PDB file of C-alpha atoms in Angstrom:
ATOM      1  CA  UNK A  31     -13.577  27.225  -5.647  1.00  0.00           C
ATOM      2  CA  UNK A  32     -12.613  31.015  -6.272  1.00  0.00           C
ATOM      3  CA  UNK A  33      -9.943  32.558  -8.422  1.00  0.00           C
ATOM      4  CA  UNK A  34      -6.463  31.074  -7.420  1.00  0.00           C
ATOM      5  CA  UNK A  35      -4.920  34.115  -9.186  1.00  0.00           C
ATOM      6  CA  UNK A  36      -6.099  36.820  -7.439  1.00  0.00           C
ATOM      7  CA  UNK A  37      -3.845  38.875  -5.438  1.00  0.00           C
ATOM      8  CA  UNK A  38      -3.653  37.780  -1.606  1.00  0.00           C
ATOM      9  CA  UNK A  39      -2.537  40.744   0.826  1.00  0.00           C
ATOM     10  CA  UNK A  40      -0.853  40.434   3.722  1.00  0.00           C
ATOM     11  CA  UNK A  41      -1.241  42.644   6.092  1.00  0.00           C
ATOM     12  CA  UNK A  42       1.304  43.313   9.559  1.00  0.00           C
ATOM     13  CA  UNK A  43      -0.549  43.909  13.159  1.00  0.00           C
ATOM     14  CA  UNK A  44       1.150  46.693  14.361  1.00  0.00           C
ATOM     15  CA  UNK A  45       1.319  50.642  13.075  1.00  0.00           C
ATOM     16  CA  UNK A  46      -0.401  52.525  10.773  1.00  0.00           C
ATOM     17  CA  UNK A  47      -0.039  50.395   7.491  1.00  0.00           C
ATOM     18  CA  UNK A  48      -0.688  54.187   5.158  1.00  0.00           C
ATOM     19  CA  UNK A  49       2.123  55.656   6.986  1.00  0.00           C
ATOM     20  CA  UNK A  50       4.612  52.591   7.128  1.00  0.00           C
ATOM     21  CA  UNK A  51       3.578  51.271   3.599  1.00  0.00           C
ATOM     22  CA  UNK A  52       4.059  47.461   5.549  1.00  0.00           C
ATOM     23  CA  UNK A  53       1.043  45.852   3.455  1.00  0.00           C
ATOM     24  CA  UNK A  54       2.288  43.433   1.330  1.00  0.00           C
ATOM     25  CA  UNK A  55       1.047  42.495  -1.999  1.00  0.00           C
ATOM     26  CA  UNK A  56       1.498  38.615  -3.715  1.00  0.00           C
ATOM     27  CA  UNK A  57       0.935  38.727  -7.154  1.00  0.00           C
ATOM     28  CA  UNK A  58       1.056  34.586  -7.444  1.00  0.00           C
ATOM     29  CA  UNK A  59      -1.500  31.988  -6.888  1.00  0.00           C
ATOM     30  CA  UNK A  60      -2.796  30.830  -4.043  1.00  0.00           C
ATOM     31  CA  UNK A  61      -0.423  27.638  -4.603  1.00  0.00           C
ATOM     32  CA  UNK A  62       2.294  29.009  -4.914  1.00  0.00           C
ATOM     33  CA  UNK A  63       1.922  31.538  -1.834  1.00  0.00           C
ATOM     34  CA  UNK A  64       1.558  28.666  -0.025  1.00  0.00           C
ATOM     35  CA  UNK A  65       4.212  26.906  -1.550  1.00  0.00           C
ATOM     36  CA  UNK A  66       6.604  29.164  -0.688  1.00  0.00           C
ATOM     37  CA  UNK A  67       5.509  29.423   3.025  1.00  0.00           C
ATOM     38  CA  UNK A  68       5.990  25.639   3.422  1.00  0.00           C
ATOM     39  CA  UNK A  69      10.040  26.134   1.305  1.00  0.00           C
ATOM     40  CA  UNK A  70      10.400  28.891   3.993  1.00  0.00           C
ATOM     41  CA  UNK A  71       9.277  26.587   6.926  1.00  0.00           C
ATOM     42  CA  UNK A  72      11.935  23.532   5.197  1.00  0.00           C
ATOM     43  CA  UNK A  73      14.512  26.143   4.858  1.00  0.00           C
ATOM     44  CA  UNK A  74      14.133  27.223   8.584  1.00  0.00           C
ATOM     45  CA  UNK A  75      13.740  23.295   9.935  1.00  0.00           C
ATOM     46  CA  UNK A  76      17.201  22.547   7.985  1.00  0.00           C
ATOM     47  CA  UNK A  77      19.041  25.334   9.951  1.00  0.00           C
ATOM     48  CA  UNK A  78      17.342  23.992  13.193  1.00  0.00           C
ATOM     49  CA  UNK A  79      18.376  20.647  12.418  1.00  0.00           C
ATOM     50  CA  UNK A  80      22.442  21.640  11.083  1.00  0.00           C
ATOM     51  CA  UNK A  81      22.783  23.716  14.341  1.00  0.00           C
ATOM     52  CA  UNK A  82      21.201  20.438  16.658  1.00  0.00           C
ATOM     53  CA  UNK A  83      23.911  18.300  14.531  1.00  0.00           C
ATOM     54  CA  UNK A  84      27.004  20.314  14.429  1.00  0.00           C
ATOM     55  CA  UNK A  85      26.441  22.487  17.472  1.00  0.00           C
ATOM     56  CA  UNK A  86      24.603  21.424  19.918  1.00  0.00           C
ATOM     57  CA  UNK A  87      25.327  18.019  20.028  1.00  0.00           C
ATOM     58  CA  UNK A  88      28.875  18.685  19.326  1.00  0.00           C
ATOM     59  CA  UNK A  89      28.879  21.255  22.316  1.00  0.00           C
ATOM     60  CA  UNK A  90      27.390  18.535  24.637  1.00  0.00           C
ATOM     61  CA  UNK A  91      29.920  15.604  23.473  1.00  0.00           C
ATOM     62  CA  UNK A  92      32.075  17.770  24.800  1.00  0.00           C
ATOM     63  CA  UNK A  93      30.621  18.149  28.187  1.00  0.00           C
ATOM     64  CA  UNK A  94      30.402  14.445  28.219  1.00  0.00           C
ATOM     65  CA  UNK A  95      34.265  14.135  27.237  1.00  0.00           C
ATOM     66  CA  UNK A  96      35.362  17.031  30.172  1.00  0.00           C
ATOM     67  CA  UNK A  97      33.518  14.694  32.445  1.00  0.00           C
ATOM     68  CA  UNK A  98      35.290  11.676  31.748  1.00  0.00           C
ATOM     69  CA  UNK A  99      38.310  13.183  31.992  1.00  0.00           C
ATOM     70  CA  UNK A 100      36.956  14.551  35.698  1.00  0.00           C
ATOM     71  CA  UNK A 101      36.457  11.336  36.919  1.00  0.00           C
ATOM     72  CA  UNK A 102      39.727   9.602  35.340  1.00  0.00           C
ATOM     73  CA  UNK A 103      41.403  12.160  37.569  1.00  0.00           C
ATOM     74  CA  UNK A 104      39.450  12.355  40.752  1.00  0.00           C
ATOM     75  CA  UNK A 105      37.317   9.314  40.874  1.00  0.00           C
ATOM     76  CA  UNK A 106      34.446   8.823  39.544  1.00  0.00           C
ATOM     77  CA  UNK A 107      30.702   8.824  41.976  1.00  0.00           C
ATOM     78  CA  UNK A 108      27.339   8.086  41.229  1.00  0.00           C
ATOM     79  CA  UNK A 109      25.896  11.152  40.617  1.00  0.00           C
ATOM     80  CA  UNK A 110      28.327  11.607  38.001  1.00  0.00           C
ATOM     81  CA  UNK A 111      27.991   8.470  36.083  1.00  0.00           C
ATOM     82  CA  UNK A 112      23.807   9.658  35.831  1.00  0.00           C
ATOM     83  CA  UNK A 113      25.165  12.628  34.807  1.00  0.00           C
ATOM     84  CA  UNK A 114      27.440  11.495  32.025  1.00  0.00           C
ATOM     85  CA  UNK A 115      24.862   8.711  30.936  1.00  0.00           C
ATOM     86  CA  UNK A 116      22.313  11.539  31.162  1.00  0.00           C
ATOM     87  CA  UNK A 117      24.297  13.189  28.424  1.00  0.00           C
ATOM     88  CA  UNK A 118      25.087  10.595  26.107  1.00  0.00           C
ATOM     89  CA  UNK A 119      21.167   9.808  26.072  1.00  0.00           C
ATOM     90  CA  UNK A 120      20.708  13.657  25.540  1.00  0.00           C
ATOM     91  CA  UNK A 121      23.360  13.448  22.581  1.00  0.00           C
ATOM     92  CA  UNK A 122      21.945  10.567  20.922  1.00  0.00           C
ATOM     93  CA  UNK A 123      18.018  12.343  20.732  1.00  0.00           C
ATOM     94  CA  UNK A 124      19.367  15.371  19.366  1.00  0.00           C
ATOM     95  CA  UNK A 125      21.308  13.468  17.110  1.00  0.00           C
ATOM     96  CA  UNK A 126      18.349  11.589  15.937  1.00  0.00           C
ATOM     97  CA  UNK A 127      16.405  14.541  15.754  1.00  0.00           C
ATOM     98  CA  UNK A 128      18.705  16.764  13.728  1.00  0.00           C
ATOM     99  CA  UNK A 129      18.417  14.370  11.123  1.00  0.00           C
ATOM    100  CA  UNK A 130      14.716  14.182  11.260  1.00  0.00           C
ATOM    101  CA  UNK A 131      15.214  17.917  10.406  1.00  0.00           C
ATOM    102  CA  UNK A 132      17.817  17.864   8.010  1.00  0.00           C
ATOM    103  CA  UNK A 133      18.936  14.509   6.692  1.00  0.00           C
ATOM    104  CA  UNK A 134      22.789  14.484   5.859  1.00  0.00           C
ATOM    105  CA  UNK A 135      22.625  11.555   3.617  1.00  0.00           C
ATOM    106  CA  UNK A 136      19.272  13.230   1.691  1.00  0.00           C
ATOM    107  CA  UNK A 137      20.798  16.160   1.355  1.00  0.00           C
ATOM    108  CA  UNK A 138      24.171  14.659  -0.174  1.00  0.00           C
ATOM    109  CA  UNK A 139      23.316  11.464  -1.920  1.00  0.00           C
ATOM    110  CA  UNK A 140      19.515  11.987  -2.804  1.00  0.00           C
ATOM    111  CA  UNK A 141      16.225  10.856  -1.571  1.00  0.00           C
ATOM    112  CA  UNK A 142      16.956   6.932  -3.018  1.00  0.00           C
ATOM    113  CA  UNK A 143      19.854   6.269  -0.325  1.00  0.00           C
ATOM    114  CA  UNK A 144      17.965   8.087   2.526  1.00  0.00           C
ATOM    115  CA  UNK A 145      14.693   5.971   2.403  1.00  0.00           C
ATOM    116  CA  UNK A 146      16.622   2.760   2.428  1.00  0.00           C
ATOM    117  CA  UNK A 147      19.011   3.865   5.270  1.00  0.00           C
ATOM    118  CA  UNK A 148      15.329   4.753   7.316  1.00  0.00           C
ATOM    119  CA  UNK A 149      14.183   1.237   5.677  1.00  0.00           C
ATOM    120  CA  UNK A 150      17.407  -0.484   7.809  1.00  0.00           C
ATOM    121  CA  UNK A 151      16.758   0.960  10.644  1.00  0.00           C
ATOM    122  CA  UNK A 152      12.889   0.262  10.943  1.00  0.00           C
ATOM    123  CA  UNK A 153      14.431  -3.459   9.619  1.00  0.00           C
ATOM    124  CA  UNK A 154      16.880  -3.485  12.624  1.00  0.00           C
ATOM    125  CA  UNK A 155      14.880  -1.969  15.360  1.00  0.00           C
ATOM    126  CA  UNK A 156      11.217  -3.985  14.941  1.00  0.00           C
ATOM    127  CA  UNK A 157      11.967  -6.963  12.661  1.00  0.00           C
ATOM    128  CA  UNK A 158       9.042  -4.697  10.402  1.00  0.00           C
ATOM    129  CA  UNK A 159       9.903  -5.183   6.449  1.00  0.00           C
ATOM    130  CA  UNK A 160       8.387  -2.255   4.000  1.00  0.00           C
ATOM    131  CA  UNK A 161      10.002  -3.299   0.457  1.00  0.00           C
ATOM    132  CA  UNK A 162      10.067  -0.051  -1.856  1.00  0.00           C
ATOM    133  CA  UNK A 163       9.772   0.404  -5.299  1.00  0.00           C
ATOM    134  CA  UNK A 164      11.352   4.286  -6.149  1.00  0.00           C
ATOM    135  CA  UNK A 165      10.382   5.859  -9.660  1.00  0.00           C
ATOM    136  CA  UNK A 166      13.898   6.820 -11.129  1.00  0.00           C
ATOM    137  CA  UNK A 167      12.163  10.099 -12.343  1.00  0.00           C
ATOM    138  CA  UNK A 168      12.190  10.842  -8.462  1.00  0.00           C
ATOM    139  CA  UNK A 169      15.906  12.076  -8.584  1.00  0.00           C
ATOM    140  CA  UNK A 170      14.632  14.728 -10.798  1.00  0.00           C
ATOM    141  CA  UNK A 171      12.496  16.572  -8.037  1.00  0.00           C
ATOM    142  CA  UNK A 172      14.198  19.255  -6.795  1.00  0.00           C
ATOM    143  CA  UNK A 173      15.410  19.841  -3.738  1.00  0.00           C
ATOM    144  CA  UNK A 174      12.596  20.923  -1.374  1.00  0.00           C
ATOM    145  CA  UNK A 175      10.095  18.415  -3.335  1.00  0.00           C
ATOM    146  CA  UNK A 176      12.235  15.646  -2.525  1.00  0.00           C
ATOM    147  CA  UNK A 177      12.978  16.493   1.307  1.00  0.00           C
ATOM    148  CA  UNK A 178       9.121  17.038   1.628  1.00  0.00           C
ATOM    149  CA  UNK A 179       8.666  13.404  -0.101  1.00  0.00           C
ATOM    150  CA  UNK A 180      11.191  12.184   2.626  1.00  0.00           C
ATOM    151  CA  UNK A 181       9.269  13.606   5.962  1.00  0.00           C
ATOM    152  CA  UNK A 182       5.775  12.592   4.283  1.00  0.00           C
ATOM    153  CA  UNK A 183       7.505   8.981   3.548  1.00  0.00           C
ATOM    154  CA  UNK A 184       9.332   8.779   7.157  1.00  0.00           C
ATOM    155  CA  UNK A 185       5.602   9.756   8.451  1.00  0.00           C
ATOM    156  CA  UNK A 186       3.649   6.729   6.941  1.00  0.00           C
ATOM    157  CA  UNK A 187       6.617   4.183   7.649  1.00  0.00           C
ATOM    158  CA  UNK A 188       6.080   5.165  11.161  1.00  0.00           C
ATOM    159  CA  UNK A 189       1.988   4.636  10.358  1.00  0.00           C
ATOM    160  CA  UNK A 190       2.553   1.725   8.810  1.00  0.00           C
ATOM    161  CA  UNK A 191       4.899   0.202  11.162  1.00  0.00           C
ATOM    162  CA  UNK A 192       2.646   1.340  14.269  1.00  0.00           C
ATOM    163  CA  UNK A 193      -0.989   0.415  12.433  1.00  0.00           C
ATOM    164  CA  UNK A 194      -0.293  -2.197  10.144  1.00  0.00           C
ATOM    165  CA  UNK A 195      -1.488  -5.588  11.258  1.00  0.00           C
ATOM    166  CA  UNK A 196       0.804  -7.071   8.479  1.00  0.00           C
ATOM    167  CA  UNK A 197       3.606  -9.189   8.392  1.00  0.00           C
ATOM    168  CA  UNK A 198       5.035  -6.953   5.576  1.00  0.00           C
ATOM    169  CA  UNK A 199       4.443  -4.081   3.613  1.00  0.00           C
ATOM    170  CA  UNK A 200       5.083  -3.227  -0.063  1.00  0.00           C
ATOM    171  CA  UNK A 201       5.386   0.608  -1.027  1.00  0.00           C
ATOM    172  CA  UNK A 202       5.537   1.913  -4.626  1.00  0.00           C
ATOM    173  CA  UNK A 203       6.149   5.514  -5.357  1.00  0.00           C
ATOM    174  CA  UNK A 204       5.292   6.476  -8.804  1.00  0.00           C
ATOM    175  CA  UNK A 205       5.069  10.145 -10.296  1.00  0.00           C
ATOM    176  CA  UNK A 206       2.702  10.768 -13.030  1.00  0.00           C
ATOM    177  CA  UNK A 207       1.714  14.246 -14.443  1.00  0.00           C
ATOM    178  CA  UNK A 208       4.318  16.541 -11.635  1.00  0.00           C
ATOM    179  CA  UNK A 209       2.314  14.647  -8.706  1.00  0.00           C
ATOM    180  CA  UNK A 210       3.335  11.921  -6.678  1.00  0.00           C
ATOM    181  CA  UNK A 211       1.305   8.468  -5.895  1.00  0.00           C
ATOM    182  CA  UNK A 212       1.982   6.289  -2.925  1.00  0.00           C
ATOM    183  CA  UNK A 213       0.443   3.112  -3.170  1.00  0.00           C
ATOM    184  CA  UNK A 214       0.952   0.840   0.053  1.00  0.00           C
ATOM    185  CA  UNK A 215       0.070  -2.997   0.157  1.00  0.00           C
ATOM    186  CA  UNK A 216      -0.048  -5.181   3.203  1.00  0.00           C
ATOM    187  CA  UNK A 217       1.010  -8.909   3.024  1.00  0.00           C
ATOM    188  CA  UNK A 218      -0.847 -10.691   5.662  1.00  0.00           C
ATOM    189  CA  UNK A 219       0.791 -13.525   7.706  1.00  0.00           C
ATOM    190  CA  UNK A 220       0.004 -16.913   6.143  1.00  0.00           C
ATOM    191  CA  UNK A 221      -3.437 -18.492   7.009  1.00  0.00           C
ATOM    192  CA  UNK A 222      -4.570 -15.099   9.052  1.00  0.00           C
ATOM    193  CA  UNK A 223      -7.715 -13.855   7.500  1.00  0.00           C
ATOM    194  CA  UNK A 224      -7.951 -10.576   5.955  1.00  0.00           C
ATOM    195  CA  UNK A 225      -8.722  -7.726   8.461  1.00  0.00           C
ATOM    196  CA  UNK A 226     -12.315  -6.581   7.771  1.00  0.00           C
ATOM    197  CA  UNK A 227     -13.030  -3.829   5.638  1.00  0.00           C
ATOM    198  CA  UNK A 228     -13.825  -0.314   7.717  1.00  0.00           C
ATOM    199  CA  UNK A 229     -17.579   0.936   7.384  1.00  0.00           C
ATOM    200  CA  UNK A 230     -16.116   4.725   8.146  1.00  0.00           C
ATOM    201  CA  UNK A 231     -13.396   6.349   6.731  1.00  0.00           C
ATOM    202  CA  UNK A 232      -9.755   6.584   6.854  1.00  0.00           C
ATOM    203  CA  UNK A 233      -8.501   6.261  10.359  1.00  0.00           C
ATOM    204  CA  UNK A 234      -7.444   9.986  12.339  1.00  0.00           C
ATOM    205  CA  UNK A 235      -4.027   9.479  12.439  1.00  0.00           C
ATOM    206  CA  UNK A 236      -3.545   8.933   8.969  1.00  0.00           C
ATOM    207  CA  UNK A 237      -5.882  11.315   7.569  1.00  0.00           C
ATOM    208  CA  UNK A 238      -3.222  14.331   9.584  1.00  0.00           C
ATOM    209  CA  UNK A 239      -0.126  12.815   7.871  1.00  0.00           C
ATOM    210  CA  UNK A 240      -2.319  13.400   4.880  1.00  0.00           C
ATOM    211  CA  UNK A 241      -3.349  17.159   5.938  1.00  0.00           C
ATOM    212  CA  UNK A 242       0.431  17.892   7.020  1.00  0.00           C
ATOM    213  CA  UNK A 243       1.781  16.799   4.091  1.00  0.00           C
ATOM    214  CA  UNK A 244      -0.309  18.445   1.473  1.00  0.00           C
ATOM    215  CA  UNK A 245      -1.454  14.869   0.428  1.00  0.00           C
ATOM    216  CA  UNK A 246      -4.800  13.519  -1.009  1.00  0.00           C
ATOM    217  CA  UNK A 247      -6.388   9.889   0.210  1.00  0.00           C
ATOM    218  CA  UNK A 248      -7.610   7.957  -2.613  1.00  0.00           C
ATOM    219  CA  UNK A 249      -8.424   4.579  -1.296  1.00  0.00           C
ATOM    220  CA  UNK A 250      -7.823   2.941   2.422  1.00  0.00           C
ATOM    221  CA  UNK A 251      -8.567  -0.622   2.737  1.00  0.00           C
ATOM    222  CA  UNK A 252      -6.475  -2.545   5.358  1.00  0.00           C
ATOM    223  CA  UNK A 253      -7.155  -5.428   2.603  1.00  0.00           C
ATOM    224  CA  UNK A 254      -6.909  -3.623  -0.624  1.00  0.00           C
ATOM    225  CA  UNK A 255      -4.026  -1.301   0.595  1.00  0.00           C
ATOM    226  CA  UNK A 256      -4.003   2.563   0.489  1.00  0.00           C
ATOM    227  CA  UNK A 257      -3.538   4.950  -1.758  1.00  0.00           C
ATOM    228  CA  UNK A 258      -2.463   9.119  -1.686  1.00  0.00           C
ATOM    229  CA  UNK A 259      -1.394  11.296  -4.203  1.00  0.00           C
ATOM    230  CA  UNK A 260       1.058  13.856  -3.027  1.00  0.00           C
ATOM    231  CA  UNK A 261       1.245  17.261  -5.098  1.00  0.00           C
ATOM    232  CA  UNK A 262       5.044  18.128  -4.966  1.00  0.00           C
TER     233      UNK A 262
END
């Protein structure tokens, strides 16, 4: 597997790197080079997602509100109701997708409250039930861990909630030696026979979230449930 402790140079594409002195040296592992590319990347994504929250969207309310007030005053016509419903749809998606970037309620009261409020609203919008079992030592992850434990978690509800032939799904997330273990089991409506084990391996979609997320499949059985250990 190589030496994980050897240097790793990084080297810029432009100019004379003995004149500008722009080669970098990391003196770190491997894992933690890459580590602290992926910190960078969360870093940058929560800026992306504060400025979509309390800019952008805030900046296009207010186009919506100037509107209103337009019509109240002159009448109001149907290209400018599609306009103003145009940008209350356009409000909402940033919205939602601000806090897929940076998640106000993980970022103020922890990683327990923002699974369940996901939890309600997969509960609310499909009817689809995922009960959760959190290991308390989970609070103890720092920051970054624990909003890279959120996006890999909102990734496989999604999964699960698209993929799942299940009536319900029960999630445990369990940390054992500084790396995390997600073990998901279906519950199968009654009488319906057990979906057939696969001959190949695990399917493409979730084998990605896997990649993306730094995380290691274990075991995927529809029947038996899955299994993925995520190194924090």
């Amino acid at each position: 597997m190589g030496d994980d402790n050897k240097k790793i140079f990084i080297e810029h594409a432009h100019g004379n790197q003995e004149e500008s002195g722009l080669k970098e040296s990391w003196d770190g592992s491997q894992e933690d080079f890459y580590k602290s590319i992926i910190r960078n990347q969360q870093d940058d994504m929560g800026k992306i997602g504060r400025y979509f929250r309390d800019e952008l969207a805030q900046e296009l309310y207010g186009m919506r509100i100037s509107l209103q007030n337009f019509t109240n005053r002159y009448g109001d016509f149907e290209e400018l109701r599609c306009l103003r419903d145009s940008l209350s749809t356009l409000v909402i998606e940033i919205r939602n997708k601000a806090v897929s970037l940076y998640n106000p309620i993980l970022n103020d009261l922890g990683i327990f409250h923002a699974v369940d409020e996901v939890l309600s609203t997969y509960k609310k919008r499909s009817g689809f039930t995922i009960d959760t079992v959190l290991d308390p030592s989970l609070k103890e992850l720092n920051h970054n861990s624990q909003v890279h434990l959120f996006k890999f978690l909102n990734a496989m509800f999604q999964y699960l909630s698209d993929e799942f032939p299940s009536q319900a799904i029960s999630m445990s997330v369990q940390i054992i030696e500084f790396e995390v273990f997600v073990n998901v089991l279906p519950y199968f409506r009654g009488g319906e026979a057990a979906v057939s084990e696969k001959s190949e391996g695990s399917p493409m979609r979730l084998i990605k979230i896997a990649e993306l997320y730094n995380a290691r499949i274990i075991n995927d059985t529809l029947s038996a449930g899955i299994l993925l250990k995520l190194t924090t």
